[in-house]
CSV table of C-alpha atoms in Angstrom, one decimal:
chain,number,residue,atom,x,y,z
A,1,LYS,CA,-24.8,-38.9,48.2
A,2,ASN,CA,-28.5,-39.6,47.6
A,3,GLN,CA,-29.6,-38.8,44.0
A,4,VAL,CA,-32.0,-39.2,42.0
A,5,GLU,CA,-31.9,-38.4,37.8
A,6,GLN,CA,-34.8,-38.3,35.4
A,7,SER,CA,-34.3,-38.6,31.9
A,8,PRO,CA,-35.5,-37.3,29.5
A,9,GLN,CA,-35.5,-33.9,30.5
A,10,SER,CA,-38.6,-33.1,28.4
A,11,LEU,CA,-40.3,-35.0,25.6
A,12,ILE,CA,-42.8,-34.0,23.0
A,13,ILE,CA,-45.3,-36.5,21.5
A,14,LEU,CA,-48.2,-36.9,19.7
A,15,GLU,CA,-51.4,-37.5,21.3
A,16,GLY,CA,-52.6,-41.1,21.0
A,17,LYS,CA,-48.8,-42.5,21.3
A,18,ASN,CA,-47.0,-44.0,24.0
A,19,CYS,CA,-43.9,-42.8,26.0
A,20,THR,CA,-41.8,-43.9,28.8
A,21,LEU,CA,-40.1,-41.7,31.6
A,22,GLN,CA,-36.7,-43.2,33.0
A,23,CYS,CA,-35.7,-42.7,36.8
A,24,ASN,CA,-32.4,-43.5,38.0
A,25,TYR,CA,-31.7,-43.8,41.9
A,26,THR,CA,-28.7,-43.7,44.6
A,27,VAL,CA,-30.8,-43.4,47.5
A,28,SER,CA,-29.9,-45.9,50.4
A,29,PRO,CA,-31.7,-47.1,52.2
A,30,PHE,CA,-34.4,-47.9,50.2
A,31,SER,CA,-38.0,-47.3,51.4
A,32,ASN,CA,-40.3,-46.6,48.1
A,33,LEU,CA,-40.1,-44.7,45.3
A,34,ARG,CA,-43.5,-42.3,43.8
A,35,TRP,CA,-44.1,-40.6,40.4
A,36,TYR,CA,-45.7,-37.2,40.8
A,37,LYS,CA,-47.6,-36.0,37.9
A,38,GLN,CA,-47.2,-31.7,38.1
A,39,ASP,CA,-49.7,-29.9,36.4
A,40,THR,CA,-48.3,-25.9,35.5
A,41,GLY,CA,-49.1,-23.8,38.1
A,42,ARG,CA,-50.1,-26.7,40.8
A,43,GLY,CA,-48.7,-28.8,43.5
A,44,PRO,CA,-47.6,-32.2,42.4
A,45,VAL,CA,-50.0,-35.3,42.8
A,46,SER,CA,-48.9,-38.3,43.6
A,47,LEU,CA,-49.5,-41.2,40.4
A,48,THR,CA,-48.1,-44.2,42.1
A,49,ILE,CA,-46.0,-45.5,45.1
A,50,MET,CA,-43.7,-48.6,44.3
A,51,THR,CA,-42.2,-50.3,47.7
A,52,PHE,CA,-39.0,-52.5,47.3
A,53,SER,CA,-41.1,-55.6,46.4
A,54,GLU,CA,-43.3,-54.2,43.7
A,55,ASN,CA,-42.0,-54.6,40.1
A,56,THR,CA,-45.0,-53.5,38.1
A,57,LYS,CA,-48.1,-51.1,38.9
A,58,SER,CA,-50.7,-49.9,36.6
A,59,ASN,CA,-53.1,-47.1,37.3
A,60,GLY,CA,-55.2,-46.7,34.4
A,61,ARG,CA,-53.0,-45.5,31.6
A,62,TYR,CA,-49.9,-45.0,33.7
A,63,THR,CA,-47.7,-48.4,34.5
A,64,ALA,CA,-44.9,-47.8,36.5
A,65,THR,CA,-42.3,-50.4,36.7
A,66,LEU,CA,-39.7,-50.9,39.6
A,67,ASP,CA,-36.0,-52.9,39.4
A,68,ALA,CA,-34.6,-52.8,43.2
A,69,ASP,CA,-31.4,-54.7,42.0
A,70,THR,CA,-30.7,-52.0,39.0
A,71,LYS,CA,-32.4,-48.8,41.3
A,72,GLN,CA,-34.3,-48.1,38.3
A,73,SER,CA,-38.4,-47.1,37.4
A,74,SER,CA,-40.2,-46.1,34.5
A,75,LEU,CA,-43.4,-44.9,33.8
A,76,HIS,CA,-44.8,-45.8,30.6
A,77,ILE,CA,-47.7,-44.2,29.2
A,78,THR,CA,-50.2,-45.6,27.0
A,79,ALA,CA,-52.4,-43.7,24.4
A,80,SER,CA,-51.2,-40.6,25.7
A,81,GLN,CA,-53.5,-37.6,26.0
A,82,LEU,CA,-53.5,-33.7,26.0
A,83,SER,CA,-54.2,-33.5,29.4
A,84,ASP,CA,-51.0,-35.3,30.0
A,85,SER,CA,-49.0,-33.0,29.6
A,86,ALA,CA,-47.3,-32.0,32.3
A,87,SER,CA,-44.2,-32.3,34.4
A,88,TYR,CA,-43.4,-36.0,36.3
A,89,ILE,CA,-41.1,-35.9,39.0
A,90,CYS,CA,-39.7,-39.4,40.6
A,91,VAL,CA,-39.2,-39.1,44.5
A,92,VAL,CA,-37.4,-41.6,46.4
A,93,SER,CA,-37.7,-42.1,50.3
A,94,GLY,CA,-35.1,-43.3,52.1
A,95,ASP,CA,-35.5,-45.3,55.5
A,96,ALA,CA,-36.9,-42.3,57.2
A,97,GLY,CA,-39.8,-41.4,56.1
A,98,ASN,CA,-39.3,-37.8,56.3
A,99,MET,CA,-36.3,-38.2,53.9
A,100,LEU,CA,-37.2,-37.6,50.4
A,101,THR,CA,-34.8,-37.0,47.4
A,102,PHE,CA,-36.5,-35.4,44.2
A,103,GLY,CA,-35.7,-36.0,40.5
A,104,GLY,CA,-35.1,-33.1,38.1
A,105,GLY,CA,-38.6,-34.3,36.2
A,106,THR,CA,-39.5,-34.8,32.7
A,107,ARG,CA,-41.4,-32.0,31.0
A,108,LEU,CA,-44.0,-33.8,28.9
A,109,MET,CA,-45.9,-32.0,25.8
A,110,VAL,CA,-48.8,-33.6,24.4
A,111,LYS,CA,-49.6,-32.1,21.0
A,112,PRO,CA,-52.6,-32.6,18.8
B,1,GLY,CA,-60.0,-28.8,54.7
B,2,ALA,CA,-60.0,-30.5,52.1
B,3,GLY,CA,-56.1,-30.4,50.8
B,4,VAL,CA,-53.5,-28.5,51.4
B,5,SER,CA,-53.9,-25.0,51.7
B,6,GLN,CA,-51.1,-21.6,50.8
B,7,SER,CA,-51.4,-18.3,50.7
B,8,PRO,CA,-50.8,-16.0,49.0
B,9,SER,CA,-50.7,-17.7,45.4
B,10,ASN,CA,-49.0,-14.8,44.4
B,11,LYS,CA,-46.6,-13.0,45.8
B,12,VAL,CA,-44.1,-9.9,44.1
B,13,THR,CA,-42.3,-7.8,46.5
B,14,GLU,CA,-39.1,-5.3,46.2
B,15,LYS,CA,-36.0,-6.6,47.4
B,16,GLY,CA,-34.9,-6.6,50.4
B,17,LYS,CA,-38.6,-6.6,51.8
B,18,ASP,CA,-39.6,-9.3,54.4
B,19,VAL,CA,-42.7,-12.2,53.5
B,20,GLU,CA,-44.4,-14.4,55.2
B,21,LEU,CA,-45.9,-17.4,52.8
B,22,ARG,CA,-48.9,-19.6,55.1
B,23,CYS,CA,-49.5,-23.2,54.7
B,24,ASP,CA,-53.1,-24.7,56.1
B,25,PRO,CA,-52.1,-28.7,56.1
B,26,ILE,CA,-54.9,-31.2,55.6
B,27,SER,CA,-56.6,-31.6,59.2
B,28,GLY,CA,-55.0,-34.2,61.4
B,29,HIS,CA,-51.9,-34.3,59.4
B,30,THR,CA,-49.0,-34.0,61.9
B,31,ALA,CA,-46.3,-34.0,59.3
B,32,LEU,CA,-45.0,-30.3,57.0
B,33,TYR,CA,-42.6,-29.9,54.9
B,34,TRP,CA,-41.6,-27.0,52.8
B,35,TYR,CA,-40.0,-27.1,49.1
B,36,ARG,CA,-39.0,-24.7,47.0
B,37,GLN,CA,-39.1,-25.0,43.1
B,38,SER,CA,-37.2,-22.4,41.2
B,39,LEU,CA,-37.6,-21.9,37.2
B,40,GLY,CA,-36.9,-24.8,35.2
B,41,GLN,CA,-35.1,-26.9,38.7
B,42,GLY,CA,-36.2,-29.6,40.3
B,43,LEU,CA,-38.1,-29.8,43.8
B,44,GLU,CA,-35.5,-28.6,46.8
B,45,PHE,CA,-35.8,-29.4,50.3
B,46,LEU,CA,-36.0,-26.6,53.0
B,47,ILE,CA,-37.7,-27.8,56.2
B,48,TYR,CA,-39.8,-30.8,57.9
B,49,PHE,CA,-42.0,-30.3,60.8
B,50,GLN,CA,-43.1,-33.0,63.4
B,51,GLY,CA,-46.1,-31.5,65.1
B,52,ASN,CA,-44.6,-28.3,66.2
B,53,SER,CA,-41.1,-29.2,66.4
B,54,ALA,CA,-38.6,-29.1,63.3
B,55,PRO,CA,-36.4,-31.5,63.5
B,56,ASP,CA,-34.7,-31.2,60.1
B,57,LYS,CA,-34.0,-27.2,59.1
B,58,SER,CA,-30.8,-28.7,56.7
B,59,GLY,CA,-32.6,-27.2,54.0
B,60,LEU,CA,-33.1,-23.8,55.0
B,61,PRO,CA,-30.6,-21.7,52.1
B,62,SER,CA,-29.3,-18.9,55.0
B,63,ASP,CA,-30.5,-17.5,58.4
B,64,ARG,CA,-32.5,-15.0,56.4
B,65,PHE,CA,-35.4,-17.9,56.1
B,66,SER,CA,-37.0,-19.4,59.1
B,67,ALA,CA,-40.4,-21.2,59.9
B,68,GLU,CA,-42.8,-22.0,62.6
B,69,ARG,CA,-45.6,-23.9,63.1
B,70,THR,CA,-47.9,-23.4,65.6
B,71,GLY,CA,-50.9,-25.7,67.4
B,72,GLY,CA,-49.7,-28.6,64.9
B,73,SER,CA,-51.7,-27.1,62.5
B,74,VAL,CA,-50.4,-24.2,60.3
B,75,SER,CA,-47.1,-23.0,59.1
B,76,THR,CA,-45.5,-19.7,58.1
B,77,LEU,CA,-42.4,-19.6,56.0
B,78,THR,CA,-40.8,-16.3,56.5
B,79,ILE,CA,-38.2,-15.0,54.3
B,80,GLN,CA,-36.3,-11.6,55.6
B,81,ARG,CA,-34.2,-9.5,53.5
B,82,THR,CA,-35.9,-10.9,50.2
B,83,GLN,CA,-32.9,-11.5,47.2
B,84,GLN,CA,-33.8,-12.0,44.1
B,85,GLU,CA,-32.6,-15.4,43.7
B,86,ASP,CA,-35.3,-15.9,46.6
B,87,SER,CA,-37.8,-15.4,43.6
B,88,ALA,CA,-39.4,-19.2,42.9
B,89,VAL,CA,-42.8,-21.3,43.9
B,90,TYR,CA,-42.9,-22.2,47.4
B,91,LEU,CA,-44.8,-25.5,48.1
B,92,CYS,CA,-46.1,-27.2,51.1
B,93,ALA,CA,-46.9,-30.5,51.7
B,94,SER,CA,-48.7,-32.6,54.6
B,95,SER,CA,-48.6,-36.0,55.6
B,96,LEU,CA,-50.5,-38.1,58.1
B,97,SER,CA,-47.7,-39.4,59.7
B,98,THR,CA,-43.5,-39.8,59.6
B,99,TRP,CA,-43.7,-42.8,57.4
B,100,ASP,CA,-44.9,-41.7,54.2
B,101,THR,CA,-47.4,-44.7,54.0
B,102,TYR,CA,-50.2,-42.3,53.3
B,103,GLY,CA,-48.2,-40.4,50.5
B,104,TYR,CA,-47.8,-36.3,50.9
B,105,THR,CA,-50.3,-34.3,49.7
B,106,PHE,CA,-49.1,-30.7,48.3
B,107,GLY,CA,-50.3,-27.3,47.9
B,108,SER,CA,-50.8,-25.4,44.6
B,109,GLY,CA,-47.6,-23.6,45.8
B,110,THR,CA,-47.0,-19.7,46.5
B,111,ARG,CA,-44.8,-18.1,43.4
B,112,LEU,CA,-42.6,-15.2,44.7
B,113,THR,CA,-41.2,-12.6,42.5
B,114,VAL,CA,-38.7,-10.0,44.1
B,115,VAL,CA,-38.1,-7.3,42.2
């Protein structure tokens, strides 16, 4: 069964601190993995996409990693800001473009 | 339009009533998806459209749920005889093609509350 597990479920950090969110998956075959940020009351917005051959990709203060061998991905946020408070969802795409498996998300709260 | 538009943004309905949720995808996006997000839960797949046809309806939770798409554009998700467990945020997403090279763009969702 295709599954995506995210940890931690929730996280509270102080503004300016770094944090790392984890995503483990068992989706097979694997096409790509996306990290989405979902602000309260809004739809998810894509942060980055990782394909099989990519190990690390950065987008501003967000850095995503992918280890296709261990089927693990991480999202590292540096110098957190209050606006980073949101749910971060890991979504894995299978071989057919329409097959998506969603993780349960990590709810991040950044406090001043 | 510039993004995926969903309406209404909020809907409160009485148990047993029917509701219609609307999704207006990005112009030219052939693939359209409906998801449901219950309180504190992850995203749950409901149905996928390619053009006007729905090759994957596997996520629809019961025969009270149906969806259609006309003209390869606007889609309507209908829930008949609503139940309290139908309360959730219903999200629509569209994509340029089935191969998600271009990514999915989500709408802001419709928050459905069944009382």
